[in-house]
Short mmCIF file of C-alpha atoms in Angstrom, two decimals:
data_model
loop_
_atom_site.label_atom_id
_atom_site.label_comp_id
_atom_site.label_asym_id
_atom_site.label_seq_id
_atom_site.Cartn_x
_atom_site.Cartn_y
_atom_site.Cartn_z
CA MET A 83 41.45 72.64 25.81
CA ARG A 84 43.06 71.30 28.97
CA LEU A 85 39.58 70.27 30.27
CA LEU A 86 38.72 68.54 27.01
CA ALA A 87 41.96 66.55 27.05
CA LEU A 88 41.28 65.45 30.62
CA LEU A 89 37.80 64.22 29.69
CA CYS A 90 39.23 62.21 26.79
CA LEU A 91 41.76 60.58 29.08
CA LEU A 92 39.03 59.66 31.55
CA LEU A 93 36.90 58.12 28.80
CA VAL A 94 39.80 56.09 27.46
CA GLY A 95 40.59 54.86 30.96
CA ALA A 96 37.00 53.87 31.59
CA CYS A 97 36.83 51.96 28.32
CA SER A 98 40.09 50.15 28.92
CA SER A 99 39.15 49.16 32.46
CA GLY A 100 35.69 47.84 31.54
CA PRO A 101 34.98 44.23 30.75
CA THR A 102 35.73 43.09 27.18
CA LYS A 103 33.91 40.30 25.40
CA ARG A 104 36.32 37.86 23.86
CA ARG A 105 35.05 36.30 20.66
CA ILE A 106 35.56 32.60 20.06
CA PRO A 107 38.02 32.20 17.19
CA PRO A 108 36.92 30.21 14.12
CA ARG A 109 39.51 27.53 14.99
CA PHE A 110 42.02 26.68 17.71
CA SER A 111 45.50 25.30 17.76
CA VAL A 112 45.75 21.59 18.50
CA GLU A 113 47.10 22.42 21.96
CA GLU A 114 44.08 24.61 22.74
CA VAL A 115 41.45 22.02 21.86
CA PRO A 116 41.41 20.09 25.18
CA GLY A 117 40.88 23.39 27.01
CA ALA A 118 38.09 24.26 24.57
CA ILE A 119 36.37 20.95 25.34
CA GLU A 120 36.61 21.65 29.08
CA ALA A 121 35.37 25.22 28.65
CA SER A 122 32.40 24.00 26.59
CA ALA A 123 31.46 21.61 29.41
CA GLN A 124 31.44 24.57 31.81
CA ASP A 125 29.28 26.53 29.34
CA LEU A 126 26.78 23.68 29.24
CA GLU A 127 26.59 23.51 33.03
CA ALA A 128 25.94 27.25 33.12
CA GLY A 129 23.21 27.00 30.46
CA ARG A 130 25.26 28.72 27.76
CA TYR A 131 24.33 26.10 25.19
CA GLU A 132 24.87 28.10 22.00
CA LYS A 133 28.28 29.29 23.25
CA ALA A 134 29.34 25.73 24.04
CA LEU A 135 28.28 24.65 20.58
CA GLU A 136 30.14 27.52 18.92
CA ARG A 137 33.32 26.66 20.87
CA LEU A 138 33.13 23.00 19.85
CA ARG A 139 32.48 23.86 16.22
CA SER A 140 35.66 25.92 16.25
CA ALA A 141 37.49 23.02 17.87
CA LYS A 142 36.25 20.71 15.12
CA ASN A 143 37.58 23.15 12.51
CA THR A 144 41.10 22.81 13.92
CA PRO A 145 43.36 21.18 11.33
CA GLY A 146 45.64 18.31 12.22
CA LEU A 147 43.70 16.92 15.19
CA PRO A 148 44.76 13.43 16.29
CA ALA A 149 42.06 10.81 15.78
CA GLN A 150 41.40 10.35 19.50
CA LEU A 151 41.03 14.08 20.11
CA ARG A 152 38.83 14.50 17.04
CA GLN A 153 36.55 11.79 18.41
CA GLU A 154 36.34 13.57 21.78
CA VAL A 155 35.40 16.80 20.00
CA GLN A 156 32.71 15.00 17.97
CA VAL A 157 31.13 13.42 21.05
CA ALA A 158 31.13 16.74 22.89
CA LEU A 159 29.71 18.49 19.81
CA GLU A 160 26.80 16.07 19.56
CA GLY A 161 26.07 16.49 23.28
CA ALA A 162 26.05 20.27 22.93
CA ALA A 163 23.81 19.99 19.85
CA GLU A 164 21.29 17.96 21.84
CA LYS A 165 21.24 20.64 24.56
CA VAL A 166 20.71 23.40 21.99
CA ILE A 167 17.88 21.46 20.35
CA SER A 168 16.21 20.86 23.71
CA HIS A 169 16.55 24.35 25.17
CA SER A 170 17.34 26.99 22.57
CA GLU A 171 14.74 29.56 21.56
CA ASP A 172 17.02 30.93 18.82
CA TYR A 173 15.83 29.58 15.49
CA HIS A 174 18.95 30.96 13.78
CA ALA A 175 21.21 28.79 15.95
CA LEU A 176 18.95 25.78 15.41
CA GLU A 177 18.81 26.27 11.66
CA GLU A 178 22.61 26.44 11.55
CA LEU A 179 22.72 22.99 13.12
CA THR A 180 21.27 21.52 9.94
CA ASP A 181 24.63 22.28 8.28
CA VAL A 182 26.80 20.89 11.09
CA ASP A 183 28.50 17.49 10.95
CA ILE A 184 26.23 15.80 13.48
CA PRO A 185 24.03 12.70 13.14
CA ARG A 186 21.24 13.21 10.64
CA VAL A 187 18.51 12.70 13.21
CA LEU A 188 19.90 15.57 15.32
CA ALA A 189 20.21 17.87 12.32
CA VAL A 190 16.60 17.14 11.37
CA GLU A 191 15.34 17.64 14.93
CA ALA A 192 17.13 20.99 15.02
CA GLY A 193 15.51 22.01 11.75
CA ILE A 194 12.03 20.98 12.84
CA ARG A 195 12.41 22.85 16.15
CA ALA A 196 13.62 25.93 14.26
CA ALA A 197 10.60 25.67 11.96
CA ARG A 198 8.25 25.38 14.94
CA LEU A 199 9.78 28.50 16.52
CA LEU A 200 9.36 30.36 13.23
CA PHE A 201 5.74 29.22 13.06
CA ALA A 202 5.14 30.40 16.63
CA GLU A 203 6.48 33.84 15.64
CA GLY A 204 4.12 34.03 12.66
CA GLU A 205 6.82 33.28 10.07
CA ARG A 206 4.74 30.56 8.46
CA MET A 207 6.21 30.55 4.96
CA ARG A 208 9.77 30.68 6.30
CA ALA A 209 8.93 27.67 8.46
CA PHE A 210 7.48 25.88 5.41
CA ARG A 211 10.55 26.60 3.29
CA LEU A 212 12.83 25.31 6.05
CA LEU A 213 10.88 22.04 6.29
CA ARG A 214 10.95 21.68 2.52
CA ARG A 215 14.70 22.24 2.56
CA LEU A 216 15.10 19.52 5.21
CA ASP A 217 13.25 17.07 2.98
CA GLY A 218 15.58 17.92 0.12
CA LYS A 219 18.73 17.67 2.19
CA PHE A 220 17.75 14.58 4.18
CA PRO A 221 15.46 12.47 1.98
CA ARG A 222 13.43 9.90 3.91
CA HIS A 223 14.68 11.30 7.19
CA PRO A 224 13.47 9.63 10.41
CA ARG A 225 11.33 12.55 11.60
CA ARG A 226 9.00 12.77 8.62
CA MET A 227 5.84 12.32 10.70
CA GLN A 228 6.74 15.29 12.91
CA ALA A 229 7.58 17.38 9.86
CA ALA A 230 4.30 16.43 8.17
CA SER A 231 2.33 17.34 11.29
CA LEU A 232 3.94 20.78 11.40
CA LEU A 233 3.38 21.29 7.68
CA PHE A 234 -0.30 20.56 8.22
CA GLU A 235 -0.49 23.03 11.11
CA ILE A 236 1.10 25.72 8.93
CA GLY A 237 -1.18 25.03 5.97
CA LYS A 238 -4.35 24.92 8.07
CA ASP A 239 -3.40 28.11 9.90
CA LEU A 240 -2.91 29.90 6.57
CA ALA A 241 -6.19 28.48 5.22
CA ASN A 242 -8.07 29.99 8.19
CA ASP A 243 -6.36 33.38 7.93
CA ASP A 244 -8.48 35.99 6.15
CA GLY A 245 -5.89 38.71 6.68
CA ARG A 246 -3.70 40.37 4.07
CA TYR A 247 -0.07 41.31 3.70
CA MET A 248 1.25 44.25 1.71
CA LEU A 249 -2.43 45.38 1.70
CA ILE A 250 -3.16 43.24 -1.36
CA PHE A 251 -2.18 39.60 -0.99
CA LYS A 252 -4.18 37.18 1.13
CA TYR A 253 -2.38 34.94 3.59
CA LYS A 254 -4.92 32.26 2.66
CA SER A 255 -3.57 32.20 -0.89
CA ASN A 256 -0.35 30.59 0.43
CA ALA A 257 -2.19 27.65 2.00
CA PRO A 258 -2.54 25.53 -1.18
CA GLN A 259 1.22 25.60 -1.75
CA VAL A 260 1.88 24.21 1.72
CA LEU A 261 -0.93 21.64 1.74
CA GLU A 262 -0.20 20.44 -1.80
CA TYR A 263 3.42 19.90 -0.78
CA LEU A 264 2.24 17.94 2.25
CA VAL A 265 -0.05 15.54 0.38
CA MET A 266 2.43 15.01 -2.46
CA ASN A 267 5.58 14.52 -0.37
CA HIS A 268 4.10 12.99 2.79
CA PRO A 269 1.30 10.81 1.37
CA SER A 270 1.05 8.64 4.47
CA ALA A 271 0.60 11.55 6.88
CA PRO A 272 -2.47 10.98 9.08
CA GLU A 273 -3.53 14.59 8.41
CA GLY A 274 -3.62 13.93 4.66
CA ALA A 275 -7.38 13.45 4.40
CA GLU A 276 -8.14 16.70 6.18
CA ALA A 277 -5.48 18.47 4.12
CA LEU A 278 -7.15 17.29 0.90
CA PHE A 279 -10.56 18.36 2.16
CA ILE A 280 -9.24 21.84 3.06
CA LEU A 281 -7.65 22.07 -0.39
CA SER A 282 -10.98 21.23 -2.02
CA GLN A 283 -12.65 24.02 -0.06
CA LEU A 284 -9.92 26.51 -0.94
CA TYR A 285 -10.19 25.67 -4.64
CA GLN A 286 -13.96 25.95 -4.48
CA GLU A 287 -13.68 29.41 -2.89
CA SER A 288 -11.39 30.50 -5.71
CA HIS A 289 -13.79 29.00 -8.34
CA ARG A 290 -11.31 26.34 -9.42
CA TYR A 291 -13.97 23.66 -9.46
CA GLU A 292 -12.09 21.01 -11.42
CA LEU A 293 -9.30 21.07 -8.85
CA ALA A 294 -11.80 21.00 -6.01
CA ILE A 295 -13.44 17.87 -7.47
CA GLU A 296 -10.02 16.30 -8.02
CA LYS A 297 -9.00 16.80 -4.39
CA ASN A 298 -12.21 15.21 -3.13
CA GLN A 299 -11.67 12.27 -5.48
CA ASP A 300 -8.08 11.90 -4.20
CA LEU A 301 -9.39 11.93 -0.63
CA ILE A 302 -11.82 9.09 -1.37
CA LEU A 303 -9.14 7.09 -3.19
CA TRP A 304 -6.25 7.54 -0.76
CA PHE A 305 -8.12 7.65 2.54
CA PRO A 306 -11.21 5.44 2.09
CA ASP A 307 -11.63 4.98 5.86
CA SER A 308 -11.49 8.68 6.72
CA PRO A 309 -14.57 10.34 8.21
CA TYR A 310 -14.06 13.07 5.59
CA VAL A 311 -15.02 10.63 2.83
CA VAL A 312 -18.76 11.13 3.43
CA ARG A 313 -18.38 14.90 3.06
CA ALA A 314 -16.18 14.49 -0.01
CA GLN A 315 -18.78 12.24 -1.67
CA ALA A 316 -21.41 14.89 -1.05
CA ALA A 317 -19.14 17.70 -2.24
CA ILE A 318 -18.35 16.22 -5.66
CA PRO A 319 -21.90 16.38 -7.14
CA HIS A 320 -22.42 19.77 -5.50
CA LEU A 321 -19.32 21.05 -7.29
CA ARG A 322 -20.57 19.60 -10.58
CA LEU A 323 -23.75 21.63 -10.18
CA VAL A 324 -21.88 24.78 -9.19
CA ARG A 325 -19.64 24.44 -12.23
CA LEU A 326 -22.61 24.28 -14.67
CA ARG A 327 -23.89 27.77 -15.34
CA SER A 328 -26.87 27.10 -17.59
CA PRO A 329 -29.37 24.24 -18.11
CA GLU A 330 -28.45 24.06 -21.81
CA TYR A 331 -24.98 22.78 -20.95
CA ASP A 332 -23.95 19.15 -20.52
CA ARG A 333 -27.02 17.17 -19.54
CA SER A 334 -24.81 14.15 -18.91
CA GLU A 335 -23.03 16.03 -16.11
CA LEU A 336 -26.39 16.91 -14.54
CA GLN A 337 -27.46 13.26 -14.73
CA ARG A 338 -24.18 12.20 -13.17
CA ALA A 339 -24.62 14.62 -10.29
CA ARG A 340 -28.18 13.40 -9.75
CA ARG A 341 -27.07 9.76 -9.60
CA GLU A 342 -24.26 10.58 -7.17
CA LEU A 343 -26.62 12.51 -4.91
CA GLU A 344 -29.25 9.79 -4.89
CA THR A 345 -26.60 7.14 -4.19
CA TRP A 346 -25.27 9.24 -1.32
CA LEU A 347 -28.76 9.55 0.18
CA GLU A 348 -29.34 5.80 -0.07
CA GLU A 349 -26.07 5.09 1.75
CA HIS A 350 -25.73 7.91 4.27
CA GLN A 351 -28.94 9.80 5.01
CA ALA A 352 -29.65 7.57 8.02
CA SER A 353 -26.25 8.13 9.62
CA ALA A 354 -24.81 11.43 8.41
CA GLU A 355 -25.21 14.82 10.11
CA ALA A 356 -28.68 16.27 9.58
CA SER A 357 -27.28 19.50 8.13
CA LEU A 358 -25.27 17.59 5.53
CA VAL A 359 -28.27 15.43 4.62
CA ASP A 360 -30.31 18.61 4.10
CA GLU A 361 -27.59 20.01 1.82
CA VAL A 362 -27.56 16.86 -0.30
CA ARG A 363 -31.35 16.83 -0.55
CA ARG A 364 -31.32 20.44 -1.72
CA ASP A 365 -28.67 19.59 -4.32
CA ARG A 366 -30.77 16.66 -5.55
CA LEU A 367 -33.79 18.91 -6.01
CA ASP A 368 -31.55 21.43 -7.78
CA ALA A 369 -30.30 18.72 -10.15
CA LEU A 370 -33.87 17.55 -10.92
CA ARG A 371 -35.06 21.11 -11.59
CA ARG A 372 -32.10 21.79 -13.86
CA LEU A 373 -32.77 18.56 -15.75
CA ALA A 374 -36.38 19.70 -16.16
CA ASP A 375 -35.14 23.07 -17.46
CA ASN A 376 -32.84 21.25 -19.86
CA ASP A 377 -35.73 19.19 -21.27
CA LEU A 378 -37.88 22.30 -21.52
CA VAL A 379 -35.17 24.08 -23.52
CA VAL A 380 -35.02 21.11 -25.92
CA ALA A 381 -38.83 20.91 -26.11
CA ARG A 382 -39.03 24.59 -27.09
CA PHE A 383 -36.43 24.00 -29.78
CA TYR A 384 -38.57 21.19 -31.24
CA ARG A 385 -41.62 23.45 -31.17
CA ARG A 386 -39.65 26.13 -33.01
CA VAL A 387 -38.64 23.69 -35.76
CA LYS A 388 -42.23 22.39 -35.89
CA ASP A 389 -41.60 18.91 -34.51
CA PRO A 390 -44.60 18.44 -32.17
CA ALA A 391 -43.69 14.83 -31.31
CA GLY A 392 -40.21 15.81 -30.08
CA ALA A 393 -41.60 18.83 -28.24
CA THR A 394 -44.21 16.68 -26.51
CA TYR A 395 -41.72 13.98 -25.54
CA HIS A 396 -39.26 16.40 -23.92
CA GLY A 397 -42.08 18.46 -22.45
CA GLU A 398 -43.58 15.45 -20.69
CA ARG A 399 -40.18 14.41 -19.40
CA ALA A 400 -39.63 17.95 -18.15
CA LEU A 401 -43.00 17.79 -16.36
CA GLU A 402 -42.13 14.56 -14.56
CA LEU A 403 -38.72 15.91 -13.48
CA ALA A 404 -40.28 19.16 -12.31
CA ARG A 405 -42.74 17.20 -10.16
CA LEU A 406 -39.85 15.21 -8.64
CA GLY A 407 -38.04 18.49 -8.04
CA GLY A 408 -40.99 19.82 -6.10
CA ASP A 409 -41.05 23.26 -7.74
CA ASP A 410 -44.73 24.13 -8.22
CA GLU A 411 -43.91 27.19 -10.31
CA GLN A 412 -41.77 25.11 -12.66
CA VAL A 413 -44.50 22.46 -12.87
CA GLU A 414 -47.02 25.09 -13.95
CA GLU A 415 -44.59 26.51 -16.51
CA VAL A 416 -44.06 23.11 -18.14
CA ARG A 417 -47.76 22.27 -18.02
CA ALA A 418 -48.59 25.54 -19.76
CA PHE A 419 -46.01 24.75 -22.42
CA LEU A 420 -47.55 21.30 -23.05
CA GLU A 421 -51.04 22.77 -23.30
CA SER A 422 -49.78 25.15 -25.98
CA LEU A 423 -48.71 22.29 -28.23
CA PRO A 424 -50.87 20.76 -30.94
CA VAL A 425 -52.05 17.25 -30.15
CA ALA A 426 -49.34 14.77 -31.13
CA THR A 427 -48.39 11.21 -30.37
CA PRO A 428 -45.20 11.08 -28.29
CA ALA A 429 -42.26 9.65 -30.26
CA SER A 430 -41.62 6.84 -27.79
CA GLY A 431 -45.13 6.33 -26.47
CA GLY A 432 -44.46 8.46 -23.36
CA ALA A 433 -41.74 10.35 -21.61
CA GLU A 434 -39.06 8.15 -20.11
CA ILE A 435 -37.12 9.49 -17.14
CA PRO A 436 -33.42 8.59 -17.40
#
């Protein structure tokens, strides 16, 4: 027992003699504030930026400060805030600055730096939510271009991430939320065209073809001078074709896609990338072959209802489209169909290609 008591005394003595960390109180007395300002200056010189800021925030919370002293505290607080923004790697401390009574531009800069640190640590959605909160708290703030650039980085990084979280959800599925927010709330951002093009690709991957077409149309409308316009113009008719599952459906949409593809080739095949030109040519042939299939479906219907003139008209139009489409097998199929028909005079004197 005597040994145990001695050990306890030794431990108590060691604890009492060791250094103790004094916490900064939430506020000072008026008399303590000048010393707090001086101590914060020493903290800044020693690189203890967050501590200096905390001390000055407590000084600002002191009730009853004379106007001159309150002004000194405010000036020192803003100086400490600038140091924290420039040097701190603690996104918690930076995020707190958005709620401090400092000039709006400093609060926004602190928030953007905090968001960038979160992004660097892989906390992409937390960074996005912080930037969105800044927009709400400081509408039309003076650092919108920097915020938009970071939003784009976050959205693009998510769009290129094929990983999963919680074993089920794809990181990529969060990208549209970020990029949609960017293009809607920062419409003049220079990254807007690429953001819209990425959105169109994401919606195409998820089989949301109407949205994919809409984003390409927005790109052409809002950013007519963007180099992405040529790709968007090629993507729209491609998406129309992808969206149509069967040749029986919506001939007008097939015709529209064909016209868009042929217009694109007239305007861009001499200057666009060879791979893109090849894609558009393939889509044009696909549209022509589907139009031929559509006419053949109609021609067979007319044969079934014993209307040889209608069957011949649509059959001959199908044959001409099949020849333009370059599918020899399809050409032979249509020719065989026409040979199976009884001799009849075409309703319009010959097949007319729309």
